[in-house]
Coordinates of C-alpha atoms in Angstrom, one line a residue:
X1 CA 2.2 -20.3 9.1
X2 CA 1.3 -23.1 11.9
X3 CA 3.5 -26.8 10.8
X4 CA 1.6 -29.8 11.2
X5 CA 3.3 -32.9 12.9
X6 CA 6.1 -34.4 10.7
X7 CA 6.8 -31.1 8.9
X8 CA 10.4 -31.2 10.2
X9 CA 10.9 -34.3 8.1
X10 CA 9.0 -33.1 5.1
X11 CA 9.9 -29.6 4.8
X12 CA 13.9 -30.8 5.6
X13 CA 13.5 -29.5 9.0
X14 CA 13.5 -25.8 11.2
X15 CA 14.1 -28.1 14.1
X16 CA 17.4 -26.9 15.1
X17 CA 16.9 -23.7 13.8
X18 CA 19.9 -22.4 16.4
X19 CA 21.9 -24.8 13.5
X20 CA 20.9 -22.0 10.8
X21 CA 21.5 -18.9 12.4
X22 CA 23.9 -19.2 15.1
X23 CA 27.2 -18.8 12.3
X24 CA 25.4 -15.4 11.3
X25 CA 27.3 -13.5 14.7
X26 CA 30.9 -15.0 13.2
X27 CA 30.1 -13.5 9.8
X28 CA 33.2 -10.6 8.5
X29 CA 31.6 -7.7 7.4
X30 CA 32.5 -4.2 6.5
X31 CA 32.3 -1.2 8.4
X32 CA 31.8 2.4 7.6
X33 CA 32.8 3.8 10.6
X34 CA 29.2 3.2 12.3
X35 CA 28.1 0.8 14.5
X36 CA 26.0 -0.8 12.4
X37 CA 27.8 -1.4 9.1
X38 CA 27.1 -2.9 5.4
X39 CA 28.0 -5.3 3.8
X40 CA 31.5 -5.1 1.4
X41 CA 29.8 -6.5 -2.0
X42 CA 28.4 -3.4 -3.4
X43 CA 28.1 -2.9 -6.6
X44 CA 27.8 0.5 -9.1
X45 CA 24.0 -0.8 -9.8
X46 CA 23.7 -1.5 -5.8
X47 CA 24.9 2.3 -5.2
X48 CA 22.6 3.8 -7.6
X49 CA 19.5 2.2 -7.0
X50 CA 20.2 3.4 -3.5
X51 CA 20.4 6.8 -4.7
X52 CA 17.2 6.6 -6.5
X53 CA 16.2 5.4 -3.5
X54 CA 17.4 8.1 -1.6
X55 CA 16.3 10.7 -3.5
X56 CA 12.8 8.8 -3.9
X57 CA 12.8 9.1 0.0
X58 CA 13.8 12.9 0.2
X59 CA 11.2 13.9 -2.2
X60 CA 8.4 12.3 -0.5
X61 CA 9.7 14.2 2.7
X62 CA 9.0 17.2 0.8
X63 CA 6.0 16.1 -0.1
X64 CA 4.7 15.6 3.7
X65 CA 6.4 18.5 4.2
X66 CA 4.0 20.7 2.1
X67 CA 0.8 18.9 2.8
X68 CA 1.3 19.8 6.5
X69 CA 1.8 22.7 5.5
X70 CA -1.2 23.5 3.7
X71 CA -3.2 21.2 5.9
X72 CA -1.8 24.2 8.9
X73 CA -3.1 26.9 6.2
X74 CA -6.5 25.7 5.3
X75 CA -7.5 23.6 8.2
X76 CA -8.3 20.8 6.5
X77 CA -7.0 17.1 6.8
X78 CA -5.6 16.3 3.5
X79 CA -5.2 12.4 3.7
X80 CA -1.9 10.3 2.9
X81 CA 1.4 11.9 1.8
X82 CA 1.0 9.0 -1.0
X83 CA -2.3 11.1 -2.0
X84 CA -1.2 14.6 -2.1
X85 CA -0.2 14.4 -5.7
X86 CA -3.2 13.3 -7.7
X87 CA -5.6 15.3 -4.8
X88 CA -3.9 18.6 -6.1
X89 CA -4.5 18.0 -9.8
X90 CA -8.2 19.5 -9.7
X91 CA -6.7 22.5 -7.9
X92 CA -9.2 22.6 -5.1
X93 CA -7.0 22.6 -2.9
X94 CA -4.7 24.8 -3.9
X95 CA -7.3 27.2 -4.7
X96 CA -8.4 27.0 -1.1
X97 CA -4.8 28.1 -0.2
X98 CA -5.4 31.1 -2.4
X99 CA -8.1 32.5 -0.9
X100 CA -6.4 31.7 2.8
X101 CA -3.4 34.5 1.4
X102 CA -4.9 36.0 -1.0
X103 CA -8.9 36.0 -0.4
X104 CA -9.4 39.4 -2.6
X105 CA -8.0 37.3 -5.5
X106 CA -9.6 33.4 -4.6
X107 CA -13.2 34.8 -3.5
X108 CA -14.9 31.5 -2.2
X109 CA -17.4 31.5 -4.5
X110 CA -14.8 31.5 -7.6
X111 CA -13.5 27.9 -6.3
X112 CA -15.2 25.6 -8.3
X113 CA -16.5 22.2 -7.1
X114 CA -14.7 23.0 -3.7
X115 CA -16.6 19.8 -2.4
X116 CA -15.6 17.5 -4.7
X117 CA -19.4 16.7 -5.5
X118 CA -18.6 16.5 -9.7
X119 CA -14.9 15.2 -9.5
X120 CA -15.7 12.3 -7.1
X121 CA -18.1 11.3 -9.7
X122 CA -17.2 12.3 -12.7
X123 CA -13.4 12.8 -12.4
X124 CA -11.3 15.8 -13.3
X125 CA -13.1 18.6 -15.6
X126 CA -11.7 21.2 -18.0
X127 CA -13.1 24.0 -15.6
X128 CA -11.2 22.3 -12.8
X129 CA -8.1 24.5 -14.4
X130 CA -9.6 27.4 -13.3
X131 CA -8.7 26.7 -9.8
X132 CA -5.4 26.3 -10.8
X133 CA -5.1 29.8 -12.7
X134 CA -6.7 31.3 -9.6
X135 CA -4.1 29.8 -7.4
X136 CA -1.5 31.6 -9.7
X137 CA -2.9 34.5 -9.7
X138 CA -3.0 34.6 -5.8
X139 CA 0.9 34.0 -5.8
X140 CA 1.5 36.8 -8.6
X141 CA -0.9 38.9 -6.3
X142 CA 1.8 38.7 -3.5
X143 CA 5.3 39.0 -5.4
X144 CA 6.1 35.2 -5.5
X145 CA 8.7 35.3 -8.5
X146 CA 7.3 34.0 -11.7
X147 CA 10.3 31.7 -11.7
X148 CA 8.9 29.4 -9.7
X149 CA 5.8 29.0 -10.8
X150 CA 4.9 25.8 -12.1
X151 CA 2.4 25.1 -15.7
X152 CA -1.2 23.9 -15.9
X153 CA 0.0 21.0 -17.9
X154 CA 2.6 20.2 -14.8
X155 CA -0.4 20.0 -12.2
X156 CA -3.6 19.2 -14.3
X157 CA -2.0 17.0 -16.5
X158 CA 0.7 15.7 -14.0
X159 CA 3.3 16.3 -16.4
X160 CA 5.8 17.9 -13.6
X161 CA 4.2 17.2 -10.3
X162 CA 8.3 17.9 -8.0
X163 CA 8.1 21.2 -9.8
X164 CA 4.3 22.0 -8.3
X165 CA 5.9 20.8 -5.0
X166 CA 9.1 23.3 -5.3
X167 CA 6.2 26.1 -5.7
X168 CA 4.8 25.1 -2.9
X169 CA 7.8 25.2 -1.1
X170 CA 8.9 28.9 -2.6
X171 CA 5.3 30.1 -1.6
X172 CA 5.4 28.8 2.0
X173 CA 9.2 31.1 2.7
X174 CA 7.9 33.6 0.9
X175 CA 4.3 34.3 2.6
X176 CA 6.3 33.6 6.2
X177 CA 8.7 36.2 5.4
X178 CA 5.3 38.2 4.9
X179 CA 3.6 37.1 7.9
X180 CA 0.9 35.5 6.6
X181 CA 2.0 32.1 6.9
X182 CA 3.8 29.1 9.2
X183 CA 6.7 28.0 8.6
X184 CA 7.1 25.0 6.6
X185 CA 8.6 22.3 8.6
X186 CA 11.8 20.5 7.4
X187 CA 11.3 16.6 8.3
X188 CA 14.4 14.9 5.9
X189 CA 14.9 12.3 8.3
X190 CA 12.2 12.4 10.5
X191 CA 9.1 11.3 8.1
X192 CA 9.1 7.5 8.2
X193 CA 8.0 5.8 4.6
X194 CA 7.6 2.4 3.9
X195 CA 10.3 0.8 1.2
X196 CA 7.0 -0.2 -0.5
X197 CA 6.3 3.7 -0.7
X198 CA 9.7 5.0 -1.5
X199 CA 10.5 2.3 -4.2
X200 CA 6.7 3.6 -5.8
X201 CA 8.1 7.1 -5.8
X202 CA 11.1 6.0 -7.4
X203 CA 9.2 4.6 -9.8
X204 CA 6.8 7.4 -10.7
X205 CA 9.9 10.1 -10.8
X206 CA 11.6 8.0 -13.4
X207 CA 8.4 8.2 -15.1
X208 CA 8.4 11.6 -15.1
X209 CA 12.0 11.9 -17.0
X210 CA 12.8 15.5 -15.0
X211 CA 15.6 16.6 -12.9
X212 CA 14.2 16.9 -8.7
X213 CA 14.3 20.8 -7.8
X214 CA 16.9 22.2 -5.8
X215 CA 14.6 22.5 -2.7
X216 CA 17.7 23.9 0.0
X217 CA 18.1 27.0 -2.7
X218 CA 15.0 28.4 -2.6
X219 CA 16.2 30.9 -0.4
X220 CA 18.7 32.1 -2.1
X221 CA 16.6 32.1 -5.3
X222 CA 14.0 34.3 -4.0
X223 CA 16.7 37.0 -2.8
X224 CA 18.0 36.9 -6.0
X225 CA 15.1 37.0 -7.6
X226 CA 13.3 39.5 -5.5
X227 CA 15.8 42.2 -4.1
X228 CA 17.2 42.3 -0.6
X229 CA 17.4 44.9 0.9
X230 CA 21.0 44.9 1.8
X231 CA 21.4 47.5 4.4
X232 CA 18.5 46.1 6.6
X233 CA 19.7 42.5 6.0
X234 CA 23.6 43.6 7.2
X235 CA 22.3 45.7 10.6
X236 CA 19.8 42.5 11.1
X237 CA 23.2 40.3 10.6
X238 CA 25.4 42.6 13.1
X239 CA 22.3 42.6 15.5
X240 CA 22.5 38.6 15.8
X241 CA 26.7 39.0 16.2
X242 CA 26.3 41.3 19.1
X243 CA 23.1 39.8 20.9
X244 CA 24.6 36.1 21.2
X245 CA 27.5 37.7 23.9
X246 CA 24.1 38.2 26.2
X247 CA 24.0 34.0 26.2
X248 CA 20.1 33.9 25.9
X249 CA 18.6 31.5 23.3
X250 CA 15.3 32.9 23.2
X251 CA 16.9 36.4 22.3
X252 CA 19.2 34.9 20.0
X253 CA 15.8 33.0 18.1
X254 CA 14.0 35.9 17.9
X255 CA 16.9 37.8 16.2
X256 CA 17.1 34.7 14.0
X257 CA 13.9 35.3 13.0
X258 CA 13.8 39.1 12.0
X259 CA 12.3 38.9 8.5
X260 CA 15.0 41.0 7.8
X261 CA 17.9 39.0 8.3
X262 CA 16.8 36.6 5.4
X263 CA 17.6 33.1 7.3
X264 CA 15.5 30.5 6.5
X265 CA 14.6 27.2 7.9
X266 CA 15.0 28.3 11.3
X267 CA 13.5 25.7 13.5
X268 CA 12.4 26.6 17.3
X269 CA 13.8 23.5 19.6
X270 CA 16.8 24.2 17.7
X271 CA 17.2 27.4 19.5
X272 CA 19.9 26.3 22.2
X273 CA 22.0 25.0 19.7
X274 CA 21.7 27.8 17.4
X275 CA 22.5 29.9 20.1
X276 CA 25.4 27.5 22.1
X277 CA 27.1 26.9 18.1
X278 CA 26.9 30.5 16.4
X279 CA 28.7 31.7 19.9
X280 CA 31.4 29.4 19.3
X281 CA 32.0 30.3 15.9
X282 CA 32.0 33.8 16.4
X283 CA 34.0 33.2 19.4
X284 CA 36.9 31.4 17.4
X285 CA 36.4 34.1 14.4
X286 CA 37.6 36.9 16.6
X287 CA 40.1 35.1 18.0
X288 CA 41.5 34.5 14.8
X289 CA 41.2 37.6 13.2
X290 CA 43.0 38.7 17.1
X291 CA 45.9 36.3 17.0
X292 CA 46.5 37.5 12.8
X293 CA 47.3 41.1 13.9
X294 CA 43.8 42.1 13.0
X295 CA 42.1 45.2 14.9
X296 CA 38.4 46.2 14.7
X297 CA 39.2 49.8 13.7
X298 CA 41.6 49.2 10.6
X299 CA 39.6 45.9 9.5
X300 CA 36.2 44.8 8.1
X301 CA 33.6 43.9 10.7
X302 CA 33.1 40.3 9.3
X303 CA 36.8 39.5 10.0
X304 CA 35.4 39.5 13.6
X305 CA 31.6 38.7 13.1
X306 CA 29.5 35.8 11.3
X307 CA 28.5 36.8 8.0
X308 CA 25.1 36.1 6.9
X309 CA 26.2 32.9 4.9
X310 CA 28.2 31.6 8.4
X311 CA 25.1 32.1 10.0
X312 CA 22.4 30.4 7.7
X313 CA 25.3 27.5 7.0
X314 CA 25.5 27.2 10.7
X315 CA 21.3 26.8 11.1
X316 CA 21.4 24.2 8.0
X317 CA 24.3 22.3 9.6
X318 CA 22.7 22.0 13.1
X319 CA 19.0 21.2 11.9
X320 CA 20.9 18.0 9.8
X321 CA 22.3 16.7 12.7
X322 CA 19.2 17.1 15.0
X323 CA 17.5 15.2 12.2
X324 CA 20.2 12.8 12.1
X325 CA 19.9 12.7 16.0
X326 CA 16.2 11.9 15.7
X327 CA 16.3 9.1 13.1
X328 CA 19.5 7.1 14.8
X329 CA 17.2 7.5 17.9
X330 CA 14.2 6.0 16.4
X331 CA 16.9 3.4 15.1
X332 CA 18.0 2.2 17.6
X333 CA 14.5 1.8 19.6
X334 CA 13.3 0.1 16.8
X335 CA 16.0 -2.8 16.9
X336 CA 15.6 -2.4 20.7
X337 CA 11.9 -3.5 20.1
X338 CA 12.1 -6.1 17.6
X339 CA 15.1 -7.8 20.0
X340 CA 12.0 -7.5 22.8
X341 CA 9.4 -9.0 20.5
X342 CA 11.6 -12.0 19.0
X343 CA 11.7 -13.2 23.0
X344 CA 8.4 -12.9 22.8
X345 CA 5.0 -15.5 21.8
X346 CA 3.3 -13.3 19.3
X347 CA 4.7 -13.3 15.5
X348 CA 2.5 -10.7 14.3
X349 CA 3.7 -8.3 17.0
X350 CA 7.0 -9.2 16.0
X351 CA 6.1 -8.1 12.2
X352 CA 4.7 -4.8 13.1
X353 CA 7.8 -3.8 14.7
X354 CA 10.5 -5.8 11.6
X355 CA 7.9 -3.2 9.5
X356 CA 8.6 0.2 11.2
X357 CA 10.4 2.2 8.3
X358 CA 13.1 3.5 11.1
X359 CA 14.6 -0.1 11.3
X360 CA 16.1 0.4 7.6
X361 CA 15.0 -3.6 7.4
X362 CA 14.3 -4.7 3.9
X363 CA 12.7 -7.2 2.4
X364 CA 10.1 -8.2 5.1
X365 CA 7.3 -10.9 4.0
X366 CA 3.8 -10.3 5.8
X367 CA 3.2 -13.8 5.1
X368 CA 6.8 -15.4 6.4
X369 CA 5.7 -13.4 10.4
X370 CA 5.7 -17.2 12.4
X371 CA 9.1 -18.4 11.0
X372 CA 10.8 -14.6 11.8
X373 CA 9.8 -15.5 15.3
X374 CA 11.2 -18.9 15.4
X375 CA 14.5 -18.0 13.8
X376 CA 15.1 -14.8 15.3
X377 CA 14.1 -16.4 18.8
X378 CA 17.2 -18.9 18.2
X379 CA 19.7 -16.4 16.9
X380 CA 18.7 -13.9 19.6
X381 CA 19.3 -17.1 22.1
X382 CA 22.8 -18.2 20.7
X383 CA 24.4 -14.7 21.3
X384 CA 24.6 -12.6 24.2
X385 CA 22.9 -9.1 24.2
X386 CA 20.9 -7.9 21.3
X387 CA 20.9 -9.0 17.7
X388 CA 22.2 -5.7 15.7
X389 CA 20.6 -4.5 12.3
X390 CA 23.2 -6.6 10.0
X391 CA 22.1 -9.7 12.0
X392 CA 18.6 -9.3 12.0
X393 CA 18.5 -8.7 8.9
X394 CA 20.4 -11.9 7.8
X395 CA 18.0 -13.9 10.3
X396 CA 15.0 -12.8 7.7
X397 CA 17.2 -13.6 4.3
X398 CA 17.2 -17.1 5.9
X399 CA 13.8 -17.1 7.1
X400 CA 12.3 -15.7 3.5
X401 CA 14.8 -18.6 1.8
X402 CA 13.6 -21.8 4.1
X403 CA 10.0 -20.3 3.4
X404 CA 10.5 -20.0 -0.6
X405 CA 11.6 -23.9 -0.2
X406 CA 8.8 -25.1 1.6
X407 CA 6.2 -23.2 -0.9
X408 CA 8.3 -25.2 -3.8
X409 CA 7.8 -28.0 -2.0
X410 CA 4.2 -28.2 -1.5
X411 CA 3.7 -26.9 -5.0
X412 CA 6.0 -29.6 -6.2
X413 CA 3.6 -32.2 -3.8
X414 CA 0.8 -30.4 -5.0
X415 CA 1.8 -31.1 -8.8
X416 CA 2.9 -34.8 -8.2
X417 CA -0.7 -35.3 -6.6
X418 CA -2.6 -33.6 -9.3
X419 CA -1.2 -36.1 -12.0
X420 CA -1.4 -39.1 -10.0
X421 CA -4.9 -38.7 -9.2
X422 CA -5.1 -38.3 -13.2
X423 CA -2.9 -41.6 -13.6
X424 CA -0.6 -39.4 -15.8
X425 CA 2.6 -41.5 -15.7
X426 CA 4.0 -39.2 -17.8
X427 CA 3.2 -35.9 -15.6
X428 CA 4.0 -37.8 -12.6
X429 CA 7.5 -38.4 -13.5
X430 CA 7.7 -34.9 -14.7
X431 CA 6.6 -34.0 -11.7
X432 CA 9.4 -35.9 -9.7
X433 CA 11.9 -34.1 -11.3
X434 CA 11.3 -31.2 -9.3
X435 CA 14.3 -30.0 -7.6
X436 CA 12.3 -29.5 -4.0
X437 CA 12.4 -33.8 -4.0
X438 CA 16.1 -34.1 -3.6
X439 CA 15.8 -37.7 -5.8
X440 CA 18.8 -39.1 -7.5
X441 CA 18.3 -39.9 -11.2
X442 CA 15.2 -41.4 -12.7
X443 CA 14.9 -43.7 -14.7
X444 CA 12.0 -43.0 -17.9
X445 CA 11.3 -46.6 -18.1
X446 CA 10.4 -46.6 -14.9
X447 CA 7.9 -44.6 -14.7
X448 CA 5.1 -47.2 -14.0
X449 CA 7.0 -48.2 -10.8
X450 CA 7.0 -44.6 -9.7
X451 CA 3.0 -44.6 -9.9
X452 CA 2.7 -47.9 -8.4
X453 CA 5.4 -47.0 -5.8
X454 CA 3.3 -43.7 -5.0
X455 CA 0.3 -45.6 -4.6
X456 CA 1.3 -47.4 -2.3
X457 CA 2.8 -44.6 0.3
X458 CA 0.1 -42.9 -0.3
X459 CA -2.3 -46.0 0.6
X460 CA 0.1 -46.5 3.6

């Protein structure tokens, strides 16, 4: 927004902007242990909605999740996470993912409309479900427990859409334990989401009325559900025990990934850690079981070595706190940037980088861009070093405010206008009751003056 000359006096003035921001560094606030901490004043309704929230983000990760997935499967680019949901409801898709596992079962020619030609104009069609039951039959084709197996209704209807998602999910482990598949990737805090985006998908799973899946116990479902073999999954285990004391990642991954050892989400430039961690444990497991009396003859193996659940617990621990790694990184580059861009001439540059999901900002106004320059500029210049996350974010609540009070203003200037043009007396001291003016009381008997008096400035 560009001020004309004399907006200082009529807006009540950004002049000495330094004046409203330069108390925000001296504010107390709360910490959580982390650099960057929150503020005290939360409330039970605060915490929930950020659990929705959270949840709302998580299942969207999911959601990107499998549509890389099948976009890695089918070769085809499947548009916006946002999208995925309604572009699987005709089943196209997920008939196409059929005949990539299962072609005997999802011939090409059984697909119908694979290019879209009726739905684009016509919308969804009754025969569109036969897709869908083609896609089940490809999973039933290949063992995929009935369990997970979602309805018609749940896709072609949208009644249960996180449930067609978990199915995608329990069909992407099972067809890579196969070897006819990737591996799906795991990308909870990595995939970046506008608040726009994850308050929608809050929104639409309320809507929905259902319970999000249990997507981390998939695994465990599926051995329940489909047998293990048990011998092969303990000599796979004891394998992994003995080849980490030859301190080479690479052999260590590929023992990792023996189809029969049953670990899932095992994730390759992981594989140091994997390696450098499950030799520690089982390091510090032996030497336990050692100092306790314990000898390797007279005692169970796992006294010395990882079990399969130490091992799997160990994988999920270390991909959350890559994850974690990743997103504080992109965190902290992203305040990094916006601290660059507030010393800088270009407010839309600025809003690009207030806008990048890994900031965790909230509540950024594409229209408010020129006044987050100015008042970020002046905090950033009354402190030394960088603004943190807390304070940036405080800058914006007082940009967004001083905005709302200028639009008030105009539309209060606006108003008075309008009805004086009209020589409404009436409207026009209606009209100077608005609480942008600032006036002290008025006086109904004088409104004729306040008409006259308008003229007059206005003339002037």
């Amino acid at each position: 927004m560009t001020e004309t000359d004399g907006s200082t006096q009529l807006f009540g003035g950004v002049a000495n902007v330094r004046a409203k921001t330069q108390n925000i560094h001296d504010t107390p606030r709360f910490y959580d242990g982390e650099e960057n901490g929150v503020d005290d004043r939360i409330t039970a309704d605060n915490m929930d909605e950020a659990r929705q929230q959270n949840m709302a983000y998580e299942y969207l990760c999911h959601l990107e999740e499998a549509k890389n997935w099948i976009e890695a499967c089918i070769e085809e680019d499947l548009g916006p996470t946002m999208d995925i949901e309604e572009a699987l409801r005709n089943g196209v898709i997920l008939a196409k993912l059929g005949h990539y596992f299962a072609p005997e079962i999802v011939t090409k020619k059984r697909i119908y409309d694979p290019d879209l030609e009726r739905f684009n104009v016509r919308g969804l069609h009754f025969k569109h479900t036969d897709n869908i039951n083609y896609w089940m039959r490809a999973m039933a084709s290949i063992g995929l427990p009935q369990i997970f197996f979602p309805t018609t209704p749940d896709l072609y209807d949208k009644k249960n859409m996180p449930k067609v998602i978990y199915c995608i999910h329990a069909l992407s482990i099972w067809l890579s334990k196969l070897g006819k598949a990737p591996n799906i990737e795991n990308l909870l805090g990595i995939a970046e989401f506008t608040e726009e985006d994850i308050t929608e998908m809050r929104r639409a799973l309320e809507d929905y009325g259902i319970s999000i899946p249990a997507f981390n116990k998939i695994g465990g479902i599926l051995e329940k559900e489909i047998g293990v073999d048990e011998a092969g999954k303990h000599a796979a285990v004891i394998v992994i025990n003995e080849i980490l004391q030859k301190e080479d990642p690479e052999v260590t991954l590929k023992a990792l990934n023996n189809k029969k050892a049953y670990l899932n989400y095992i994730e390759i430039p992981n594989s140091v850690r994997y390696h450098e961690i499950l030799f520690l444990a089982k390091l510090d497991k032996t030497e336990t079981a050692l100092e306790e009396g314990k000898t390797s003859e007279e005692s169970d193996i796992y006294e010395f070595y990882l079990t399969h659940t130490e091992i799997q617990d160990i994988i999920d621990d270390i991909n959350d706190i890559v994850r974690k790694e990743i997103a504080e990184s992109k965190f902290r580059a992203a305040i990094a940037e916006i601290n660059r861009c507030a010393m800088g001439d270009c407010a839309q540059t600025l809003l690009a980088a207030l806008q990048v999901t890994a900031s965790r900002l909230k509540n950024v106004n594409d229209l408010n861009y020129d006044l987050y320059l100015e008042f970020l500029k002046a905090a950033k210049l009354s402190k030394e070093g960088n603004l943190n996350v807390d304070e940036i974010q405080e800058v914006l609540e007082l940009a967004n405010e001083e905005m709302r009070k200028r639009r008030d203003l105009e539309g209060a200037l606006k108003a008075l206008h309008e009805n004086f043009l009209a020589s409404n007396i009436d409207g026009t001291f209606e009209a100077l009751h608005h609480v942008a003016f600032k006036l002290p009381t008025l006086h109904k008997n004088a409104a004729p003056k306040y008409q006259v008096t308008y003229l007059d400035s206005s003339v002037a």
